[in-house]
PDB file of C-alpha atoms in Angstrom:
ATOM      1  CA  UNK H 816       5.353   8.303 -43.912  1.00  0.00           C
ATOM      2  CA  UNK H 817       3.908   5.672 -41.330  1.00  0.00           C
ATOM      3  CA  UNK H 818       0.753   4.787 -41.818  1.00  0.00           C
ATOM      4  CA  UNK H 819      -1.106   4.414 -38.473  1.00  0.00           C
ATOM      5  CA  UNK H 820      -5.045   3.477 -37.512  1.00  0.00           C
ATOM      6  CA  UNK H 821      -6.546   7.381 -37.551  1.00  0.00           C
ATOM      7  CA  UNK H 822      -9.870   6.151 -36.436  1.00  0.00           C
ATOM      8  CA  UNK H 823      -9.281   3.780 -33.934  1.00  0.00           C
ATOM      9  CA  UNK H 824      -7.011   5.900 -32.355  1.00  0.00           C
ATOM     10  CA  UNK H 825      -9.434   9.008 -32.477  1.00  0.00           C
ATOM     11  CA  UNK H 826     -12.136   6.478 -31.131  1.00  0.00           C
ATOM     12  CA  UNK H 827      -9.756   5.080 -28.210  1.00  0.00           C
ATOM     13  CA  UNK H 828      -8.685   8.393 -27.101  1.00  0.00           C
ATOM     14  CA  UNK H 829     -12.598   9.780 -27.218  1.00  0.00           C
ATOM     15  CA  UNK H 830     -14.072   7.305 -24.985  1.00  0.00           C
ATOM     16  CA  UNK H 831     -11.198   8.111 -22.580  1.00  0.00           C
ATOM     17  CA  UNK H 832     -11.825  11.354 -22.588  1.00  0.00           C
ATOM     18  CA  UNK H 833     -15.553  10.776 -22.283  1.00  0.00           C
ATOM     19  CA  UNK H 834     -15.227   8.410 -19.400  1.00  0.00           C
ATOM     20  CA  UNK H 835     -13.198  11.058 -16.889  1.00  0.00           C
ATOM     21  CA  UNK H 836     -16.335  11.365 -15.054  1.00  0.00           C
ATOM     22  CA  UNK H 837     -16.495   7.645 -13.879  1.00  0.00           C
ATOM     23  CA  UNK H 838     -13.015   6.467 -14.501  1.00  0.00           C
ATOM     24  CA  UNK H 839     -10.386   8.717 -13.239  1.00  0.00           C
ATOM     25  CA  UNK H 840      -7.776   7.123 -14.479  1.00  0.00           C
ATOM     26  CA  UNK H 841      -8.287   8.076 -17.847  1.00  0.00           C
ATOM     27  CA  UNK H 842      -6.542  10.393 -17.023  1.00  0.00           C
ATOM     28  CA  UNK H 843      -2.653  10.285 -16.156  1.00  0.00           C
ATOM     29  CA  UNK H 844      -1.773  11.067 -12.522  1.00  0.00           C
ATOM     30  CA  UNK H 845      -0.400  14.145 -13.689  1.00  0.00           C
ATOM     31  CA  UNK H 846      -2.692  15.834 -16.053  1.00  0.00           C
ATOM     32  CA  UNK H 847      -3.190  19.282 -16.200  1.00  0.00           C
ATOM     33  CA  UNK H 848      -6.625  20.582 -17.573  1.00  0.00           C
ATOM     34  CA  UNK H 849      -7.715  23.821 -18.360  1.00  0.00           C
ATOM     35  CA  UNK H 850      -4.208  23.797 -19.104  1.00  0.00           C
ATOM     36  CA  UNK H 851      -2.413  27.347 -20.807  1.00  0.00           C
ATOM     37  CA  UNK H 852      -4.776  29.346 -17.919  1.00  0.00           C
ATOM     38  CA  UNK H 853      -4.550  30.523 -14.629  1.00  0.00           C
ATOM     39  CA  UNK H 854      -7.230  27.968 -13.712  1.00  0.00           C
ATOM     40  CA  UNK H 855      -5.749  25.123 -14.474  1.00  0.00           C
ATOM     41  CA  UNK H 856      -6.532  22.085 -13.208  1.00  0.00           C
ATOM     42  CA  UNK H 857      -3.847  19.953 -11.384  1.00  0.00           C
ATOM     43  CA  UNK H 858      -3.871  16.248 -11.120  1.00  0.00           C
ATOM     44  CA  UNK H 859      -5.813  13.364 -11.662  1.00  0.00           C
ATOM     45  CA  UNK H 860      -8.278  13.764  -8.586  1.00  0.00           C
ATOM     46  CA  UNK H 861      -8.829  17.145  -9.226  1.00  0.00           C
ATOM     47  CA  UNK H 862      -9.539  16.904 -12.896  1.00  0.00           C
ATOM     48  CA  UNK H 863     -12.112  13.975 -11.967  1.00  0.00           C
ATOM     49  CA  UNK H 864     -13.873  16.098  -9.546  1.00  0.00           C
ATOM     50  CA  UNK H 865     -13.906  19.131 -11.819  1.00  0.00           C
ATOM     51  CA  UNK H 866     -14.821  16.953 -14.619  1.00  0.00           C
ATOM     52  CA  UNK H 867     -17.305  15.109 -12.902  1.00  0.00           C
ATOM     53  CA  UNK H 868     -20.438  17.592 -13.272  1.00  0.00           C
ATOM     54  CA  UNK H 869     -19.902  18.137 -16.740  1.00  0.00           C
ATOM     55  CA  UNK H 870     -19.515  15.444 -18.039  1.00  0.00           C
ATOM     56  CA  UNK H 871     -22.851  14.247 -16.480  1.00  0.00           C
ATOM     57  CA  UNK H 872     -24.269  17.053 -17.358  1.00  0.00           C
ATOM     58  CA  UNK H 873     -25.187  19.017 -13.841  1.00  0.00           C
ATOM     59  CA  UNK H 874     -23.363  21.820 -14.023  1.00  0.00           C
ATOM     60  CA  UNK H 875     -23.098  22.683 -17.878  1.00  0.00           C
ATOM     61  CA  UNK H 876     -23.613  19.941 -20.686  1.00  0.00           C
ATOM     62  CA  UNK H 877     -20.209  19.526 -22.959  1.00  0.00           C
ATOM     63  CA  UNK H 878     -20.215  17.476 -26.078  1.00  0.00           C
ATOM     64  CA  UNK H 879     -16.873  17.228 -28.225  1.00  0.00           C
ATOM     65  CA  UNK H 880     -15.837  14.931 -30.877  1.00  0.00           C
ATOM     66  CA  UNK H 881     -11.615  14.772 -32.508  1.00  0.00           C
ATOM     67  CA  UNK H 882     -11.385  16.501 -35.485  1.00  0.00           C
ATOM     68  CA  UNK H 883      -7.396  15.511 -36.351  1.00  0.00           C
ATOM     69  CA  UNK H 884      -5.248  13.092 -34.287  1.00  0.00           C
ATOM     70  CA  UNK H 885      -2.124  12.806 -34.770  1.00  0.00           C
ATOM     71  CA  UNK H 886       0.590  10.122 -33.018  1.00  0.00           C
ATOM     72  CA  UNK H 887       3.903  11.137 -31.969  1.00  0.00           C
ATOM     73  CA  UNK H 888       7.163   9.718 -33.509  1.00  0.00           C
ATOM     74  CA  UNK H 889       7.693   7.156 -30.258  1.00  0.00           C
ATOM     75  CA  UNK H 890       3.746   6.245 -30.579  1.00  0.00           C
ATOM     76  CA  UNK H 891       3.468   6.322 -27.037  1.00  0.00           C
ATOM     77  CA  UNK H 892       2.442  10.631 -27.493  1.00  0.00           C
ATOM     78  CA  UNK H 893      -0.331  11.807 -29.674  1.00  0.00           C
ATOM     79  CA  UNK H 894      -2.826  15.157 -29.775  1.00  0.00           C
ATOM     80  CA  UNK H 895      -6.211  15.237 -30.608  1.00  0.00           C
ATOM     81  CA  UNK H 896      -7.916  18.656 -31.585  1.00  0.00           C
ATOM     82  CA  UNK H 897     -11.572  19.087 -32.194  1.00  0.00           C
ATOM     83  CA  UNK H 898     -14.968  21.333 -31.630  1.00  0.00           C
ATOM     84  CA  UNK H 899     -17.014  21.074 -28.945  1.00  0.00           C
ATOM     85  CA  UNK H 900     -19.931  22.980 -27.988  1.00  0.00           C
ATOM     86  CA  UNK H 901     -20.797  23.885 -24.047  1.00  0.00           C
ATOM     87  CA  UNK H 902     -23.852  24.453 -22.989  1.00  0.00           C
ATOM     88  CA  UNK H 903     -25.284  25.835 -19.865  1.00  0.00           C
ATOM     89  CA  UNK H 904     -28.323  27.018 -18.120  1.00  0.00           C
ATOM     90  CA  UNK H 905     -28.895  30.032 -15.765  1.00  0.00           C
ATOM     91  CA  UNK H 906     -32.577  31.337 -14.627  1.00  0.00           C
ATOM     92  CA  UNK H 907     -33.780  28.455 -16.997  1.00  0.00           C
ATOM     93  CA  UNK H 908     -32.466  29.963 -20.274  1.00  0.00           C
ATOM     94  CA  UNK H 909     -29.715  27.588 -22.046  1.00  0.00           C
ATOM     95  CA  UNK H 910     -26.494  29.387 -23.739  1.00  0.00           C
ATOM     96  CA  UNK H 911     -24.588  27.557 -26.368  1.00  0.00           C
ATOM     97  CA  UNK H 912     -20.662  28.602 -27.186  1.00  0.00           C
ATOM     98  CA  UNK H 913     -18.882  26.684 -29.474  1.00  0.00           C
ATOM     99  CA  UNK H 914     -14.711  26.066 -29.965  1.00  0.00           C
ATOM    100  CA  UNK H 915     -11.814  23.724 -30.341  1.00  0.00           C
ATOM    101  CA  UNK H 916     -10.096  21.779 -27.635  1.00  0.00           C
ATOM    102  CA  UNK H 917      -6.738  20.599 -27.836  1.00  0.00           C
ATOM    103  CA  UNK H 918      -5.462  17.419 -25.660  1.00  0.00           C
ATOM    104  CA  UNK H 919      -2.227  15.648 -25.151  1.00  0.00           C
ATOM    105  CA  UNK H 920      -2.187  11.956 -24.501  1.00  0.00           C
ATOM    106  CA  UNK H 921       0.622   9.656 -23.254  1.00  0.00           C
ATOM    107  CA  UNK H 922       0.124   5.790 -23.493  1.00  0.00           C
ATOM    108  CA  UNK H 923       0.388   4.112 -19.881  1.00  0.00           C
ATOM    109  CA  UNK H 924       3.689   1.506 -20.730  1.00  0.00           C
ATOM    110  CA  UNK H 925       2.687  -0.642 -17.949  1.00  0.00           C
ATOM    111  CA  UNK H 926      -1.136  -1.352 -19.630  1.00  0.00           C
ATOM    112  CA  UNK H 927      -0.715   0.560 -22.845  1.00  0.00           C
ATOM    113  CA  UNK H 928      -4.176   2.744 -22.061  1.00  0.00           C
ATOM    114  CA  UNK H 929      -4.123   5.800 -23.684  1.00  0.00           C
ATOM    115  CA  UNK H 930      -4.309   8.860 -20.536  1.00  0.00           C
ATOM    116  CA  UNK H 931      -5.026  12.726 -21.025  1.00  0.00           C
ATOM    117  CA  UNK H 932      -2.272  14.761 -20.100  1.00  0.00           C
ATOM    118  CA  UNK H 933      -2.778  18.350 -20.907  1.00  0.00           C
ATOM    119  CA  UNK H 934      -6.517  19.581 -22.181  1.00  0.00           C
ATOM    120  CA  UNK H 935      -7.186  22.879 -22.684  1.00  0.00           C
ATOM    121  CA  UNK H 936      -8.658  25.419 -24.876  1.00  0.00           C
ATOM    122  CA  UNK H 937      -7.405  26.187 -28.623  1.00  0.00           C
ATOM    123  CA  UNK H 938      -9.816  28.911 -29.394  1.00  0.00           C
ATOM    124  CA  UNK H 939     -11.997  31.623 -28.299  1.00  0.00           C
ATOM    125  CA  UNK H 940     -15.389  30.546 -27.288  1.00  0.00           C
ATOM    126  CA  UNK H 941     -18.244  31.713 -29.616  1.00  0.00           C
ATOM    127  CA  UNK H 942     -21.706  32.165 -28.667  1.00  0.00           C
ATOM    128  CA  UNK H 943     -24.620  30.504 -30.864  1.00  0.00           C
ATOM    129  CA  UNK H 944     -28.302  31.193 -30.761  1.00  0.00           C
ATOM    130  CA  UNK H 945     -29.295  27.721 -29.852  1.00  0.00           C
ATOM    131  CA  UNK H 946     -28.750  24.150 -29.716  1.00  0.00           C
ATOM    132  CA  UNK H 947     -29.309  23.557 -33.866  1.00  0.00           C
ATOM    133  CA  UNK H 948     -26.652  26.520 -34.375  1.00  0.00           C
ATOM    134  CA  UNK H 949     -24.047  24.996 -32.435  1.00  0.00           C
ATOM    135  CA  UNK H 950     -24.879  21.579 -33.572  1.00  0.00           C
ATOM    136  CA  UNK H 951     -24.700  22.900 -37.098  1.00  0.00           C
ATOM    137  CA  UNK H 952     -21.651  24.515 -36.715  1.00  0.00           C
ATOM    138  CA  UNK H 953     -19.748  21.255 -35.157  1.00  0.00           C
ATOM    139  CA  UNK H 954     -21.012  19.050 -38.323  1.00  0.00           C
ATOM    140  CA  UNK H 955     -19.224  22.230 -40.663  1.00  0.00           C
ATOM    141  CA  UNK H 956     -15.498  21.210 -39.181  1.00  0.00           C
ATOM    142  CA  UNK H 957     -13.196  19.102 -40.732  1.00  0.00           C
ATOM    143  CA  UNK H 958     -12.830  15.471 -39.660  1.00  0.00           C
ATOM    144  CA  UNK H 959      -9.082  14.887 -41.356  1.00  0.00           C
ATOM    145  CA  UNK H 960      -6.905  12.299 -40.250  1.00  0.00           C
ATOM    146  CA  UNK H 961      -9.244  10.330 -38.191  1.00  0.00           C
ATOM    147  CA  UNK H 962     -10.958   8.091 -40.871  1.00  0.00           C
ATOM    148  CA  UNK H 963      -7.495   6.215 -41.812  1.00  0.00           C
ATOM    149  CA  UNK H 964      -4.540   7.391 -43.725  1.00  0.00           C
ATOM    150  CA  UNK H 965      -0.958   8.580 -42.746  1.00  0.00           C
ATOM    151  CA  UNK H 966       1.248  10.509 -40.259  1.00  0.00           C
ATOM    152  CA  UNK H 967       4.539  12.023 -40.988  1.00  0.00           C
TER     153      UNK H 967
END
């Protein structure tokens, strides 16, 4: 076994993820989001601009944390799986769903920054009765691997 830095690696690869909006290049020129669906997402540009309301927060408010990361054996591949909860707005009422997300990273050789390759879905999206549900419900999943230990 090889032990590796679970939570700075979980913490690297969330602030990439949460700075799409306003740095692009988080993620790699060839990242696919929304990836395993017919509306995937193709490219870094298009990701950004997808991404870019949100992440901000106009067009639906999305909050996600890692739950397990785990490195590749070449260290330069890892995945990172955790909830998130989405939340958006119509006629002034706010919905809440809740699920995992599963993402792919490569690290960039030339600067060694961690970029998102493929993001997607790895569950079915379940509707909460409000924010404290969903909030609740991300605090109940398992944070394992990310506080320190080993990868096979």
């Amino acid at each position: 076994m090889r032990t590796w830095p679970g939570a700075a690696v979980a913490a690297t690869l969330t602030l990439a993820s949460h700075s799409l909006a306003v740095e692009p290049e988080a993620a790699d020129a060839t990242a696919v989001f929304n990836a395993g669906t017919a509306d995937a997402e193709r490219g870094r540009d298009a990701v950004a601009k997808s991404w870019a309301g949100r992440v901000e927060g106009e067009s639906a408010v999305l909050r996600w944390r890692p739950g397990i990361v785990n490195i590749g054996g070449d260290l330069n591949r890892a995945i990172s799986r955790g909830p998130y909860i989405l939340q958006t707005t119509k006629d002034g009422v706010a919905s809440f769903s809740v699920g995992f997300y599963q993402t792919v990273w490569v690290r960039d050789p030339d600067d060694m920054a961690w970029r998102v390759l493929l993001d997607g879905g790895a569950s079915t999206l379940a509707k909460l009765s409000d924010r404290v549900a969903a909030e609740a419900w991300v605090v109940a999943q398992a944070m394992s691997d990310c506080a320190a230990g080993s990868s096979p």
